Short mmCIF file of C-alpha atoms and ligand atoms in Angstrom, two decimals:
data_model
loop_
_atom_site.label_atom_id
_atom_site.label_comp_id
_atom_site.label_asym_id
_atom_site.label_seq_id
_atom_site.Cartn_x
_atom_site.Cartn_y
_atom_site.Cartn_z
CA ASP D 1 80.90 106.06 120.36
CA THR D 2 80.07 102.73 118.48
CA ILE D 3 81.30 102.82 114.73
CA LEU D 4 80.42 99.24 113.90
CA GLU D 5 77.67 96.84 115.60
CA LEU D 6 76.81 93.37 114.96
CA ARG D 7 73.48 92.55 116.30
CA ASP D 8 71.55 89.25 116.93
CA LEU D 9 73.89 87.94 114.10
CA HIS D 10 73.19 84.60 112.91
CA TYR D 11 74.88 82.85 109.97
CA TYR D 12 74.30 79.55 108.26
CA TYR D 13 76.54 78.43 105.44
CA PRO D 14 74.73 76.64 102.56
CA ASP D 15 75.38 73.25 103.57
CA GLY D 16 73.64 74.01 106.96
CA THR D 17 76.84 74.88 109.27
CA HIS D 18 75.59 77.19 111.96
CA ALA D 19 78.69 79.66 111.96
CA LEU D 20 77.54 82.56 114.05
CA LYS D 21 75.25 82.03 116.65
CA ASP D 22 73.61 85.15 118.13
CA VAL D 23 76.75 87.44 117.84
CA ASN D 24 76.58 90.72 119.73
CA ILE D 25 79.45 92.84 119.16
CA LYS D 26 80.03 96.72 119.42
CA ILE D 27 83.28 98.28 118.19
CA LYS D 28 84.00 101.22 119.92
CA LYS D 29 85.76 104.49 117.43
CA GLY D 30 89.33 104.73 117.80
CA HIS D 31 90.05 101.79 119.94
CA VAL D 32 91.87 98.76 118.86
CA THR D 33 90.12 95.59 119.36
CA ALA D 34 90.94 91.93 119.22
CA LEU D 35 88.77 89.04 118.23
CA LEU D 36 90.13 85.61 119.75
CA GLY D 37 89.35 82.08 119.12
CA GLY D 38 90.63 78.88 117.88
CA ASN D 39 90.13 77.53 114.55
CA GLY D 40 86.61 77.33 113.37
CA ALA D 41 85.26 79.63 115.88
CA GLY D 42 83.91 81.83 113.29
CA LYS D 43 86.20 84.55 113.34
CA SER D 44 86.71 84.68 109.25
CA THR D 45 82.74 84.30 108.74
CA LEU D 46 82.35 87.18 110.95
CA PHE D 47 84.97 89.37 109.34
CA HIS D 48 83.23 88.55 106.15
CA HIS D 49 80.19 90.39 107.60
CA LEU D 50 82.12 93.64 108.29
CA ASN D 51 82.43 94.66 104.80
CA GLY D 52 79.40 93.04 103.25
CA ILE D 53 81.09 89.96 101.45
CA VAL D 54 78.62 88.00 103.41
CA LYS D 55 75.08 89.01 104.42
CA PRO D 56 73.76 87.90 107.64
CA SER D 57 71.02 85.17 107.70
CA SER D 58 69.39 86.93 110.55
CA GLY D 59 70.46 90.07 112.39
CA ILE D 60 71.63 93.41 111.40
CA VAL D 61 75.45 94.89 110.82
CA PHE D 62 75.49 98.74 111.57
CA PHE D 63 78.20 100.99 110.49
CA ASN D 64 77.88 104.59 112.03
CA ASN D 65 74.62 103.38 113.64
CA GLN D 66 73.31 102.68 109.86
CA PRO D 67 72.07 99.22 108.93
CA VAL D 68 74.42 98.12 106.00
CA ASN D 69 72.73 98.92 102.60
CA TYR D 70 73.36 95.85 100.52
CA SER D 71 72.88 97.70 97.21
CA ARG D 72 75.94 97.97 94.79
CA LYS D 73 76.61 101.78 95.89
CA GLY D 74 76.10 100.88 99.49
CA LEU D 75 78.51 98.08 99.35
CA VAL D 76 80.93 100.33 97.33
CA ASP D 77 80.71 102.98 100.22
CA LEU D 78 81.08 100.29 103.17
CA ARG D 79 84.28 98.71 101.38
CA GLN D 80 85.68 102.05 101.25
CA SER D 81 85.03 102.53 104.92
CA VAL D 82 85.97 99.24 106.41
CA GLY D 83 89.46 98.28 104.85
CA MET D 84 90.26 94.62 105.04
CA VAL D 85 93.82 93.34 105.45
CA PHE D 86 93.85 89.45 104.79
CA GLN D 87 96.04 87.02 106.06
CA ASP D 88 97.71 86.17 103.11
CA PRO D 89 99.01 89.03 101.03
CA ASP D 90 99.54 87.00 98.03
CA ASN D 91 95.70 87.26 97.96
CA GLN D 92 95.79 90.86 97.99
CA LEU D 93 98.64 91.83 95.64
CA PHE D 94 98.04 91.94 91.71
CA SER D 95 100.16 94.58 90.21
CA ALA D 96 103.60 94.55 88.82
CA SER D 97 105.21 96.82 91.03
CA VAL D 98 104.74 98.10 94.90
CA TYR D 99 103.58 101.45 93.90
CA GLN D 100 101.30 100.12 91.36
CA ASP D 101 99.66 98.00 93.73
CA ILE D 102 99.24 100.49 96.57
CA SER D 103 97.80 102.94 94.24
CA TYR D 104 95.24 100.34 92.70
CA GLY D 105 92.66 101.00 95.11
CA ALA D 106 92.97 104.68 95.18
CA LEU D 107 92.77 104.78 91.33
CA ASN D 108 89.40 102.99 91.97
CA LEU D 109 87.95 105.52 93.65
CA GLN D 110 88.29 107.85 90.92
CA LEU D 111 90.31 110.58 92.71
CA PRO D 112 92.49 113.21 90.91
CA GLU D 113 95.96 112.03 90.07
CA GLU D 114 97.71 114.37 92.17
CA GLU D 115 95.60 113.18 95.15
CA VAL D 116 96.48 109.51 94.44
CA ARG D 117 100.10 110.34 94.41
CA ARG D 118 99.97 112.23 97.63
CA ARG D 119 98.08 109.24 99.35
CA VAL D 120 100.46 106.69 98.08
CA GLU D 121 103.31 108.46 98.89
CA ARG D 122 101.97 108.82 102.49
CA ALA D 123 101.11 105.09 102.77
CA LEU D 124 104.44 104.24 101.57
CA VAL D 125 106.43 106.36 104.31
CA ARG D 126 103.86 105.15 106.83
CA THR D 127 104.32 101.60 106.15
CA GLY D 128 107.98 102.15 106.08
CA ILE D 129 108.58 100.62 102.33
CA ALA D 130 109.10 103.86 100.48
CA HIS D 131 112.47 102.44 99.36
CA LEU D 132 110.70 99.49 97.81
CA ARG D 133 108.39 101.42 95.38
CA ASN D 134 109.44 100.08 92.31
CA LYS D 135 110.26 96.49 93.14
CA PRO D 136 108.22 93.86 91.77
CA THR D 137 106.06 92.69 94.65
CA HIS D 138 106.69 88.97 94.08
CA ALA D 139 110.34 89.82 94.72
CA LEU D 140 109.61 90.80 98.20
CA SER D 141 109.70 88.95 101.66
CA PHE D 142 106.48 87.93 103.39
CA GLY D 143 106.73 90.86 105.84
CA GLN D 144 107.55 93.39 103.25
CA LYS D 145 104.33 92.11 101.15
CA LYS D 146 102.16 92.46 104.20
CA ARG D 147 103.24 95.96 104.38
CA VAL D 148 102.22 96.80 100.73
CA ALA D 149 98.83 94.90 101.30
CA ILE D 150 98.44 97.55 104.48
CA ALA D 151 99.47 100.47 102.51
CA GLY D 152 97.27 99.35 99.65
CA VAL D 153 94.12 99.54 102.06
CA LEU D 154 95.48 102.79 103.76
CA VAL D 155 95.32 104.64 100.59
CA MET D 156 91.69 104.23 100.59
CA GLU D 157 91.42 106.25 103.91
CA PRO D 158 89.13 103.61 105.65
CA ARG D 159 87.84 104.38 109.16
CA ILE D 160 88.32 100.90 110.34
CA LEU D 161 91.25 98.91 109.45
CA VAL D 162 90.17 95.11 109.75
CA LEU D 163 93.49 92.57 109.94
CA ASP D 164 93.33 88.77 109.96
CA GLU D 165 96.09 87.46 111.76
CA PRO D 166 98.56 90.42 111.24
CA THR D 167 101.39 89.16 113.07
CA ALA D 168 101.10 85.42 111.62
CA GLY D 169 104.21 84.54 109.63
CA LEU D 170 106.32 87.22 111.05
CA ASP D 171 109.49 87.09 113.35
CA PRO D 172 109.65 88.78 116.68
CA LYS D 173 111.28 91.87 115.10
CA GLY D 174 108.89 91.89 112.35
CA ILE D 175 106.04 91.76 114.74
CA SER D 176 107.23 94.46 116.84
CA GLU D 177 107.56 96.67 113.87
CA ILE D 178 104.10 95.91 112.36
CA LEU D 179 102.69 96.80 115.68
CA LYS D 180 104.49 99.92 115.90
CA LEU D 181 103.45 101.15 112.78
CA LEU D 182 99.70 100.08 113.23
CA LYS D 183 99.62 101.79 116.25
CA GLN D 184 101.20 105.07 114.89
CA THR D 185 98.89 105.13 111.85
CA GLN D 186 95.90 104.54 114.28
CA GLN D 187 96.74 107.87 116.02
CA GLU D 188 97.62 109.69 112.78
CA MET D 189 94.69 108.81 110.77
CA ASP D 190 92.15 108.47 113.86
CA LEU D 191 91.56 104.85 112.90
CA THR D 192 89.58 101.99 114.67
CA ILE D 193 91.38 98.99 114.58
CA LEU D 194 90.02 95.31 114.59
CA ILE D 195 92.37 92.21 114.71
CA ALA D 196 91.60 88.64 114.64
CA THR D 197 94.51 86.84 116.13
CA HIS D 198 95.89 83.51 117.90
CA ASP D 199 98.77 85.48 119.20
CA ILE D 200 97.74 86.07 122.91
CA ASP D 201 100.92 87.70 123.83
CA ILE D 202 100.33 90.75 121.49
CA VAL D 203 96.80 91.31 122.79
CA PRO D 204 97.70 93.17 126.25
CA LEU D 205 100.25 95.24 124.24
CA PHE D 206 98.15 96.45 121.46
CA CYS D 207 94.61 95.95 122.22
CA ASP D 208 92.29 97.92 124.38
CA TYR D 209 89.23 95.51 124.35
CA VAL D 210 88.94 91.89 123.48
CA PHE D 211 85.97 89.32 122.50
CA VAL D 212 86.69 85.72 122.85
CA MET D 213 84.78 83.38 120.13
CA ASP D 214 84.05 79.70 120.72
CA GLU D 215 81.66 77.61 118.32
CA GLY D 216 80.15 80.65 116.73
CA LYS D 217 79.37 82.39 119.81
CA VAL D 218 80.96 85.44 121.64
CA CYS D 219 81.69 83.54 125.01
CA LEU D 220 83.75 86.51 126.95
CA GLU D 221 84.65 90.26 126.30
CA GLY D 222 86.26 93.02 128.22
CA THR D 223 89.20 95.01 128.91
CA CYS D 224 92.49 93.02 128.41
CA GLY D 225 92.67 93.18 132.25
CA GLU D 226 89.33 91.82 132.62
CA VAL D 227 89.62 89.13 130.15
CA PHE D 228 93.07 87.80 131.24
CA ALA D 229 92.57 88.05 134.83
CA ARG D 230 89.65 85.28 134.22
CA LYS D 231 92.10 82.95 132.57
P1 LIG P 1 86.93 106.42 125.81
O1 LIG P 1 87.37 106.95 127.20
O2 LIG P 1 87.25 107.18 124.85
O3 LIG P 1 85.62 105.65 125.81
P2 LIG P 1 88.58 104.14 126.99
O4 LIG P 1 89.89 103.58 126.60
O5 LIG P 1 88.78 104.79 128.29
O6 LIG P 1 88.07 105.11 126.03
O7 LIG P 1 87.66 103.14 127.17
C1 LIG P 1 86.50 103.32 127.88
C2 LIG P 1 85.90 101.53 128.12
O8 LIG P 1 84.98 101.44 126.94
C3 LIG P 1 86.94 100.72 128.38
O9 LIG P 1 87.22 100.57 129.71
C4 LIG P 1 86.12 99.45 127.75
O10 LIG P 1 85.38 98.67 128.86
C5 LIG P 1 84.99 100.07 126.73
N1 LIG P 1 85.58 99.52 125.48
C6 LIG P 1 86.68 99.75 124.94
N2 LIG P 1 86.62 99.37 123.73
C7 LIG P 1 85.41 98.59 123.65
C8 LIG P 1 84.86 97.71 122.51
N3 LIG P 1 85.22 97.25 121.41
N4 LIG P 1 83.62 97.26 122.86
C9 LIG P 1 82.83 97.78 123.85
N5 LIG P 1 83.38 98.22 125.01
C10 LIG P 1 84.47 98.85 124.62
P1 LIG P 2 87.48 80.89 112.33
O1 LIG P 2 87.90 81.92 111.10
O2 LIG P 2 87.42 81.35 113.59
O3 LIG P 2 88.73 79.75 112.19
P2 LIG P 2 85.30 80.38 110.36
O4 LIG P 2 84.61 81.32 110.28
O5 LIG P 2 86.44 80.07 109.39
O6 LIG P 2 86.47 80.23 111.74
O7 LIG P 2 84.52 78.96 110.51
C1 LIG P 2 83.31 78.89 111.38
C2 LIG P 2 82.47 77.65 111.25
O8 LIG P 2 82.16 77.61 109.82
C3 LIG P 2 83.24 76.42 110.98
O9 LIG P 2 82.79 75.04 111.78
C4 LIG P 2 83.82 75.81 109.57
O10 LIG P 2 83.94 74.65 109.58
C5 LIG P 2 82.50 76.54 109.11
N1 LIG P 2 82.79 76.94 107.85
C6 LIG P 2 83.66 77.99 107.21
N2 LIG P 2 83.59 78.19 105.85
C7 LIG P 2 82.52 77.23 105.49
C8 LIG P 2 81.93 77.06 104.11
N3 LIG P 2 82.33 77.72 103.08
N4 LIG P 2 80.98 76.11 104.22
C9 LIG P 2 80.53 75.39 105.41
N5 LIG P 2 81.24 75.56 106.40
C10 LIG P 2 81.98 76.61 106.46
#
């Protein structure tokens, strides 16, 4: 089952840079997929297409086999289904306390107060930060902020979680903890996960399937066994 597909995608920045060149990607439901590639390969540009921040110059993005609808309502739905966790949590955290930050997205969905509370509690426990709920976010460590950012996306109950460099800036213990919590969450919430990463070491441990990008193109894809055997 494919949950997200990019078909024949091209993207040109306003200055003419051809950042995505005929990209074809299918993300399978319930799997953990990795997007690998050096600086400038096109990973961020690709991610910006997944929740409609950017519209393709040509080609189509499908979510659940439906072409993305770029109307206001269509984008609201898409952004609820495709949760994005950015590399730098400081770009994602705005509120005074951890609890407020995590509840922000759920409050925006106009959910009943009781449902917001329930989701925030679950997200706090899932990400292992229940004891930090009343802390101001600026007083947290980088790894703790990363967890708050993840929790703030999980309260929206997305179908896909997209993470840009989830392990960057963490020490080995932090890395293994974050991967463990993501794996557990994936199973419990029946999530599909897509990560962009430079950290090749984590890919065979954490991911089922890999796309490798270079100069705006997908140059290689396969299971970890297939992709790493060819290196
Ligand atoms: P399932 O049996 O639920 O489809 P598997 O983990 O057995 O799940 O995957 C079956 C095959 O699908 C894998 O061997 C892999 O080649 C392929 N696959 C997994 N993820 C993707 C993906 N994101 N895009 C394309 N093919 C994939
Ligand atoms: P990655 O995330 O893999 O490092 P990017 O998607 O950021 O790659 O970049 C892909 C290409 O698009 C690069 O050549 C980069 O210089 C270019 N690019 C990125 N952002 C812009 C922009 N705002 N304007 C013009 N070119 C850009």
